[in-house]
Coordinates of C-alpha atoms and ligand atoms in Angstrom, one line a residue:
X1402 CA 75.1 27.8 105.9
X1403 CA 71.5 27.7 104.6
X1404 CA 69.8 30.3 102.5
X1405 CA 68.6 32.0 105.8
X1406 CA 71.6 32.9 107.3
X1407 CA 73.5 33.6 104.0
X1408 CA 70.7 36.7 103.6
X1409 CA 71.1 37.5 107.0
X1410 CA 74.7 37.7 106.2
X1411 CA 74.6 39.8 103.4
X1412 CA 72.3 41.9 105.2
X1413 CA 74.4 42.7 107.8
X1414 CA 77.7 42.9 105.5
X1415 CA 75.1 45.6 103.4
X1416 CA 74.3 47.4 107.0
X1417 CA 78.3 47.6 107.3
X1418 CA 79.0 48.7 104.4
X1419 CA 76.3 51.6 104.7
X1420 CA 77.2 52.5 108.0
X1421 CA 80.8 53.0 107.0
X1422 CA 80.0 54.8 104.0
X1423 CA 78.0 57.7 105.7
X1424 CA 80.4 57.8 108.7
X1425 CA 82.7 58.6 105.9
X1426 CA 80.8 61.1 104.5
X1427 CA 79.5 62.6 107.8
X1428 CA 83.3 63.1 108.4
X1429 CA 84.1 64.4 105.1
X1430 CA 80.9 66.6 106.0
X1431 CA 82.5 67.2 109.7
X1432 CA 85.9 67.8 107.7
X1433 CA 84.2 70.2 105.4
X1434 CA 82.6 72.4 108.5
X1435 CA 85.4 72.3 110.1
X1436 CA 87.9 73.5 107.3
X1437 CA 84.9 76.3 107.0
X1438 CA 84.9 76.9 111.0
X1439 CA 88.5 77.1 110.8
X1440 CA 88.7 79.3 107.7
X1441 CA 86.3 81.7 109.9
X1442 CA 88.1 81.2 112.9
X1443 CA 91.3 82.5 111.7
X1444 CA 89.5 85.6 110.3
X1445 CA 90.5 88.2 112.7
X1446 CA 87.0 90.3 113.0
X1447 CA 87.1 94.0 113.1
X1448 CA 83.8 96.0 113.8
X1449 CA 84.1 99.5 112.6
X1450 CA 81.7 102.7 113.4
X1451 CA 82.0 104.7 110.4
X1452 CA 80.6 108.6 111.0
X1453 CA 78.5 108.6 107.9
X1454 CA 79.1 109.6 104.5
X1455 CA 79.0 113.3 104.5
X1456 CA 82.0 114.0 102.6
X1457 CA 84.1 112.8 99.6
X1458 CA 86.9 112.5 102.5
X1459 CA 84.7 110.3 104.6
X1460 CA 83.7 108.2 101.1
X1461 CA 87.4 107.8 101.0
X1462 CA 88.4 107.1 104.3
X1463 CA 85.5 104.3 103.9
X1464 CA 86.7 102.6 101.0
X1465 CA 90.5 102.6 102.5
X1466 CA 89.4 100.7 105.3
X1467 CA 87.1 98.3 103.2
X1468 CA 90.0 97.5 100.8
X1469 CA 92.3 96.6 103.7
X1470 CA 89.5 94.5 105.8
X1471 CA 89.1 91.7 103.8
X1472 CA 88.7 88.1 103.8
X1473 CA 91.9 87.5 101.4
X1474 CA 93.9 89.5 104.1
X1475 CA 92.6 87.4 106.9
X1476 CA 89.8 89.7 108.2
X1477 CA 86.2 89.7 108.4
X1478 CA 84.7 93.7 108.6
X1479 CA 81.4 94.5 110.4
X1480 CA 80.6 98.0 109.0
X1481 CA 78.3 100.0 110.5
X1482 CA 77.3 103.8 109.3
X1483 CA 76.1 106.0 111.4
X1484 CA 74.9 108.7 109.5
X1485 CA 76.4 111.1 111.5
X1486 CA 74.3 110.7 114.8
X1487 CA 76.9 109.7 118.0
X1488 CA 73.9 107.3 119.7
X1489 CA 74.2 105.3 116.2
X1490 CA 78.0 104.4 117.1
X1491 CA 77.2 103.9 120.6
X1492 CA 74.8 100.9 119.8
X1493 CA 77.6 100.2 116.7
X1494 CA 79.8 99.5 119.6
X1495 CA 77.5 97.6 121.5
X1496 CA 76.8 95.0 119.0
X1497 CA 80.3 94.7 118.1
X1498 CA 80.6 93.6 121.9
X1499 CA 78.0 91.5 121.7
X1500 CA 79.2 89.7 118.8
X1501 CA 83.0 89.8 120.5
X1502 CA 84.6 91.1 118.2
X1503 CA 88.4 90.8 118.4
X1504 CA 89.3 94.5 117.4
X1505 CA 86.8 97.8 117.8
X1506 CA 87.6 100.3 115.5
X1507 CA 85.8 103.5 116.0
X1508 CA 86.0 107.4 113.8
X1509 CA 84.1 109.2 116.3
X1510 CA 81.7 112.0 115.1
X1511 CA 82.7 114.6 118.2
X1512 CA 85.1 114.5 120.8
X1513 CA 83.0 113.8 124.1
X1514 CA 80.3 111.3 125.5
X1515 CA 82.4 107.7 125.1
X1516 CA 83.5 107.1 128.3
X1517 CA 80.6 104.6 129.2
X1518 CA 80.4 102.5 126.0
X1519 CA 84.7 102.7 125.7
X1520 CA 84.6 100.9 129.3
X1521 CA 82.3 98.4 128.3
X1522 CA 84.4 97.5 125.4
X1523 CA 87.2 97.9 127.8
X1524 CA 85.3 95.3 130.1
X1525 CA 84.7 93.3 127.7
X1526 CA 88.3 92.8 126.7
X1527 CA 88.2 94.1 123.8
X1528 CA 90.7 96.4 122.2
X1529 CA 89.5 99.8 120.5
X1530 CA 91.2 101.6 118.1
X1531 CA 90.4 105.4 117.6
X1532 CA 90.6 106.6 114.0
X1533 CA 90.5 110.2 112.0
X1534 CA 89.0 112.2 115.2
X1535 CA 90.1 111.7 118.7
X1536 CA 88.0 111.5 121.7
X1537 CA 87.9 113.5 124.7
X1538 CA 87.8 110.2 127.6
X1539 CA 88.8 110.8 131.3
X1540 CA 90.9 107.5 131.2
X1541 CA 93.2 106.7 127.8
X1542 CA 93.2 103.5 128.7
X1543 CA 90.1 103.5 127.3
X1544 CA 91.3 102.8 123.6
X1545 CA 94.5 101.7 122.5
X1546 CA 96.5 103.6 119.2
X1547 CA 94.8 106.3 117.5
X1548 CA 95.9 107.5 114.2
X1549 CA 95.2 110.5 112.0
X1550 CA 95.7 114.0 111.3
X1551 CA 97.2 117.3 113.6
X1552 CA 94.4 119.3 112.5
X1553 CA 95.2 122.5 114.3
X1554 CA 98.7 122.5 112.4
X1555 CA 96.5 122.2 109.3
X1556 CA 94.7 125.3 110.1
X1557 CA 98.2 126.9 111.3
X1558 CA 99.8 125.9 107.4
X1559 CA 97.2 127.3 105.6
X1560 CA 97.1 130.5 107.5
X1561 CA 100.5 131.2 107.0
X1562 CA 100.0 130.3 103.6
X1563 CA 97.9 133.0 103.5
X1564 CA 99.9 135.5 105.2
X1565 CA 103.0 135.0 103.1
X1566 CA 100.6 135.1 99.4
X1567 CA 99.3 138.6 100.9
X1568 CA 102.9 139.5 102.2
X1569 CA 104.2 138.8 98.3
X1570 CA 101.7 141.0 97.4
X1571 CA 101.8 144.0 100.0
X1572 CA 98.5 143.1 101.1
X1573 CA 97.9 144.6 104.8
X1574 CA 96.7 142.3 107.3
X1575 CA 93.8 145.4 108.1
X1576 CA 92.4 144.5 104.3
X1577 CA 92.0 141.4 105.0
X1578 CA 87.9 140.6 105.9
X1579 CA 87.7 136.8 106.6
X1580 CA 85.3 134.1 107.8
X1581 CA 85.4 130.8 108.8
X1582 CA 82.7 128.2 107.7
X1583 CA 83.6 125.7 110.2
X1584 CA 82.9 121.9 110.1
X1585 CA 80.8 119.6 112.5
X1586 CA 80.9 121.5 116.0
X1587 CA 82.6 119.5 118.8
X1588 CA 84.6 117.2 116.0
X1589 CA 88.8 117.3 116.5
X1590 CA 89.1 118.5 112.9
X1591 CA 86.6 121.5 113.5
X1592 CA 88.0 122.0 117.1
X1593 CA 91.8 122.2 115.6
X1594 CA 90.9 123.7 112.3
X1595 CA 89.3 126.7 114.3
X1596 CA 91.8 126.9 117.0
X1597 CA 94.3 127.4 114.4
X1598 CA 92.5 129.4 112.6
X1599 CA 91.7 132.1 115.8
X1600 CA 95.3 131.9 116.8
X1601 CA 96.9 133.0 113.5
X1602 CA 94.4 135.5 112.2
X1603 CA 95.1 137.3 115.8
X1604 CA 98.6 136.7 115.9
X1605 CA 98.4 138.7 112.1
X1606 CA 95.7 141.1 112.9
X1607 CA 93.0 140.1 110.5
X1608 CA 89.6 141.2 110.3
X1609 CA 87.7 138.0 111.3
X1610 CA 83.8 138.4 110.3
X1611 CA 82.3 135.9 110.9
X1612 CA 81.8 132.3 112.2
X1613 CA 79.1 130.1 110.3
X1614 CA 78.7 126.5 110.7
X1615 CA 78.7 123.9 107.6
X1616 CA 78.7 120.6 109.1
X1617 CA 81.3 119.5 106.6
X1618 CA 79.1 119.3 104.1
X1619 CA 78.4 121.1 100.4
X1620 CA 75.0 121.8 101.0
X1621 CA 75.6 123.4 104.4
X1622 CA 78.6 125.1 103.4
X1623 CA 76.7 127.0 100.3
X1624 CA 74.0 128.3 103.2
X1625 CA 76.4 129.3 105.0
X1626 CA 78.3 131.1 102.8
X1627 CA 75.0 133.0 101.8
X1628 CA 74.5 133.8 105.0
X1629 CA 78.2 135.5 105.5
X1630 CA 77.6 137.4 102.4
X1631 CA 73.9 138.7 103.9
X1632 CA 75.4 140.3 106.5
X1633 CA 79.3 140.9 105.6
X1634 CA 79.6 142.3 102.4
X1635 CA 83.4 143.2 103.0
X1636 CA 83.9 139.8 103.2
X1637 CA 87.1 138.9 100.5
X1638 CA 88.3 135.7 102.1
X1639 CA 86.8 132.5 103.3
X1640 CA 88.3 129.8 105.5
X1641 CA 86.6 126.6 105.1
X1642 CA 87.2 123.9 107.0
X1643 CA 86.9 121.3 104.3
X1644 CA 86.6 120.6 100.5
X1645 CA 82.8 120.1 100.5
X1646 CA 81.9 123.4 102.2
X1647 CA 84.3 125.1 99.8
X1648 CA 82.6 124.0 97.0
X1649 CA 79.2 125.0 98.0
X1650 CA 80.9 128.5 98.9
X1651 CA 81.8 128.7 95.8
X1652 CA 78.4 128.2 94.2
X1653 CA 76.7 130.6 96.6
X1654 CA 79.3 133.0 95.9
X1655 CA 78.7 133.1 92.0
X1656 CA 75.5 132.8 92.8
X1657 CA 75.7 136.4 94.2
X1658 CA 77.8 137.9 91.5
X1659 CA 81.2 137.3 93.2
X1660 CA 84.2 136.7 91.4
X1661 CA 86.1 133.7 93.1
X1662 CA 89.6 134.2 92.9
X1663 CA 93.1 134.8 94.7
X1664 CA 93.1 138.8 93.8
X1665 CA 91.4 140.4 96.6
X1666 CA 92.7 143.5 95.8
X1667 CA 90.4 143.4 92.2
X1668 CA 87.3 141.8 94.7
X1669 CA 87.8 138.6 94.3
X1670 CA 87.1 136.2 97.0
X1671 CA 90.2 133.6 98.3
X1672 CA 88.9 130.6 99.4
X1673 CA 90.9 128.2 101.1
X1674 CA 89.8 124.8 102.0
X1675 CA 91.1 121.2 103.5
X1676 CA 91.2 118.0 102.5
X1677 CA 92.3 117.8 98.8
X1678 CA 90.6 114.6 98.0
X1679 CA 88.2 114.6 95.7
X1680 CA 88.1 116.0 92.0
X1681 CA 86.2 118.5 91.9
X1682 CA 87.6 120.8 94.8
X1683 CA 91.8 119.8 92.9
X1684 CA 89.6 121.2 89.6
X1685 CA 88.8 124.5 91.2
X1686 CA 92.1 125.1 92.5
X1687 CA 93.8 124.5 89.3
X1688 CA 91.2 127.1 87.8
X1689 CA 91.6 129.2 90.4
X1690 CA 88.7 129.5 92.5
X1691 CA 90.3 127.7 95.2
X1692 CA 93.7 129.2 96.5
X1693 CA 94.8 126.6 99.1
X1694 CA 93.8 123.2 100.2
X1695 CA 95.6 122.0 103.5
X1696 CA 95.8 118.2 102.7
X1697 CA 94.1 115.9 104.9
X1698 CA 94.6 111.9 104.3
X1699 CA 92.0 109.8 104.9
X1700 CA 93.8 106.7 103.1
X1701 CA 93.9 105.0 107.4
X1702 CA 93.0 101.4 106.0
X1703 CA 96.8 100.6 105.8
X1704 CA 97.4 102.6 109.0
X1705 CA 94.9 100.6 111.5
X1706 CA 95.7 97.3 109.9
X1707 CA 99.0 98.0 110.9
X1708 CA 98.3 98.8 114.1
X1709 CA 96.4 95.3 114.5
X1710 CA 99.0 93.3 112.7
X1711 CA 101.3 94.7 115.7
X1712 CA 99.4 93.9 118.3
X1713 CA 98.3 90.2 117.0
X1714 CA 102.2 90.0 117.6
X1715 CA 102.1 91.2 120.9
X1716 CA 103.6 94.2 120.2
X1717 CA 102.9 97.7 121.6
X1718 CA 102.1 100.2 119.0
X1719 CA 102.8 104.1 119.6
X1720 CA 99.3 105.3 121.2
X1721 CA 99.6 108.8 119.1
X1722 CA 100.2 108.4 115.6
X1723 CA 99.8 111.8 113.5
X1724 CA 99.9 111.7 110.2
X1725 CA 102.4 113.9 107.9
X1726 CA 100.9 116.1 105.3
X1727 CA 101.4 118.9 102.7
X1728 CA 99.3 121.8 101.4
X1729 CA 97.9 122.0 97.7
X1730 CA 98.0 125.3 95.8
X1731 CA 97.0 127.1 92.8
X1732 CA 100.8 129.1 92.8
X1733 CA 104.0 128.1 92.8
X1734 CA 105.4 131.0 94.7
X1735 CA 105.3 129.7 98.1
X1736 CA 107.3 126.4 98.0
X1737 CA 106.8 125.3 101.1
X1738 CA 105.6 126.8 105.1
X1739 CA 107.0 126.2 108.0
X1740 CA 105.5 126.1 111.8
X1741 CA 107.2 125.6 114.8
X1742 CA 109.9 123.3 112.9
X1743 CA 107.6 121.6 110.6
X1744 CA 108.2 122.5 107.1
X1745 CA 105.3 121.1 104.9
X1746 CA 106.3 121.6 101.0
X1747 CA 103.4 122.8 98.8
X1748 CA 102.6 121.1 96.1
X1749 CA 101.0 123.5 92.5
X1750 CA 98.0 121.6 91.0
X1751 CA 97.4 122.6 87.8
X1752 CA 95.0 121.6 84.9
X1753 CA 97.5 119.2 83.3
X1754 CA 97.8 117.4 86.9
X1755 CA 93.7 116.3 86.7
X1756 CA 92.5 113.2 85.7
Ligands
LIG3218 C1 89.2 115.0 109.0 C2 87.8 114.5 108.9 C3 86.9 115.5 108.4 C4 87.3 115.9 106.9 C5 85.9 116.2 106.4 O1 90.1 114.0 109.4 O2 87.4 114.1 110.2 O3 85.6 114.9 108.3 O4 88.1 117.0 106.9 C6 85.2 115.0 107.0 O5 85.8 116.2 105.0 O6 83.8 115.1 106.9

């Protein structure tokens, strides 16, 4: 062979070589995208319309869901906040359409107004899971489970809570001068919390004062606390219808000279609350300022995985799940309260009990 062809050869034998070489690389490249594709492809992706962050329950409820949505546990979350406004979760809901999504989760700020965007998700064949608050739809096919709290048998515990501290203490019902600061308006726990609320305090003749709005939140509550106490000054208990409001009751209360305590008859002021999450709220019912906390979980992470895990199986979850909780109090002289059937034991937090 002469020198010509025996460079042509090796040429074409370095050509080979070269070729083979990045076809094995382009493989191990292909191999590497596609061990990435499938790693994302098995993620099951779960947009979820947060309300906001309004409340320590909300900051909790958050971070239950975040812990539980992760890639180690085979999920990839879209999390969207929307700061409390309902047209934020709408377009939330949209883009999680867009992006089809395999699972919608939404906690929905109020009840009404989800019909249209549930049906496009609904169209779209994609499965929505209602968390926390319900929704008021004209079709339930229009979400699939919803789990979270009973919030008018909250309201109903903690009134009879109520009734049986001022029973223990021959308290008449026609001393009794209460107000309600209630939480967002239109929202199942402020629709159930209220309705509970209105139907004990009637069926034991209390003095109800007043209704004031706080949105849930500290800041509101503390206005509206101030403005009870501008026009009620008989005023010696407060229903608030969560942990945040109670807490700025409790500032605007003190900051008006009040005394906030369980002994109504020396003119204190009982507060009562829900929730029973964060630490500074358990603080103030161990000290007393706060009397009763109807507990209120917000730990659904767990809950809504669950749901999903049953029906990536093909399984058919309950549609309703409620769940079961307690009451927190300052006193250990009401063990428990029961309503229609449902005991719900109460559980003393005291000083020794905080973190
Ligand atoms: C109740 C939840 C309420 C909490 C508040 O499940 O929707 O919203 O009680 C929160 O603290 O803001």
């Amino acid at each position: 062979m002469n020198t010509r062809k025996v460079s042509v050869a090796i040429y074409m034998l370095m050509i080979i070589c070269l070729c083979t070489i990045l076809a094995g690389c382009s493989s191990r490249q292909d191999t590497a995208e596609a061990d990435h594709d499938v790693a994302e492809d098995d993620l099951i992706v779960v947009g979820f319309s947060q309300i906001g962050s309004e409340s320590y329950w909300r900051n909790a409820n958050t971070e239950s869901m975040q812990s539980v949505f992760t890639k180690e546990n085979g999920f990839r979350l879209i999390f969207e906040n929307a700061q409390q406004k309902q047209t934020n979760q709408i377009t939330a809901i949209r883009s999680f359409i867009q992006r089809d999504v395999d699972y919608i989760v939404l906690a929905p700020v109020v009840e009404t107004g989800w019909d249209t965007v549930l049906s496009e998700a609904k169209e779209a064949g994609i499965p929505v899971i209602i968390v926390d608050r319900q929704v008021d739809v004209s079709d339930d096919s229009l979400f699939t489970c919803w789990v979270g709290s009973d919030f008018e048998l909250e309201g109903m515990l903690v009134c009879m809570w109520m009734s049986k501290y001022f029973n223990m203490r021959g308290i008449q019902p026609s001393a009794i001068h209460i107000a309600d600061i209630q939480g967002t308006l239109g929202s199942s726990a402020q629709i159930g919390r209220t309705k509970g609320f209105k139907h004990m305090s009637q069926l034991y003749g209390w003095d109800v004062v007043a209704y004031e709005e706080g949105e849930f939140t500290k800041s509101k509550g503390k206005e509206a606390m101030s403005e009870i106490l501008a026009s009620h000054k008989d005023v010696n208990v407060v229903y608030c219808e969560n942990d945040s409001e109670a807490l700025g009751a409790v500032e605007a209360l003190e900051a008006a000279g009040k005394k906030c305590g369980s002994n109504i008859t020396k003119g204190e002021v009982m507060l009562v609350a829900f929730d029973g999450v964060n630490e500074e709220a358990r603080a103030k019912v161990a000290e007393g300022k706060i009397s009763c906390i109807g507990e209120c979980n917000p730990l659904h992470g767990p809950r809504v995985e669950s749901i999903i895990r049953k029906l990536e199986a093909g399984e058919r979850p309950e549609k309703y799940q409620y769940v079961t909780e307690g009451i927190f109090a300052n006193t250990s002289d009401i063990p428990s309260v029961m309503i229609s059937g449902q005991e719900r034991t109460v559980t003393v937090i005291t000083k020794k009990d905080l973190q």
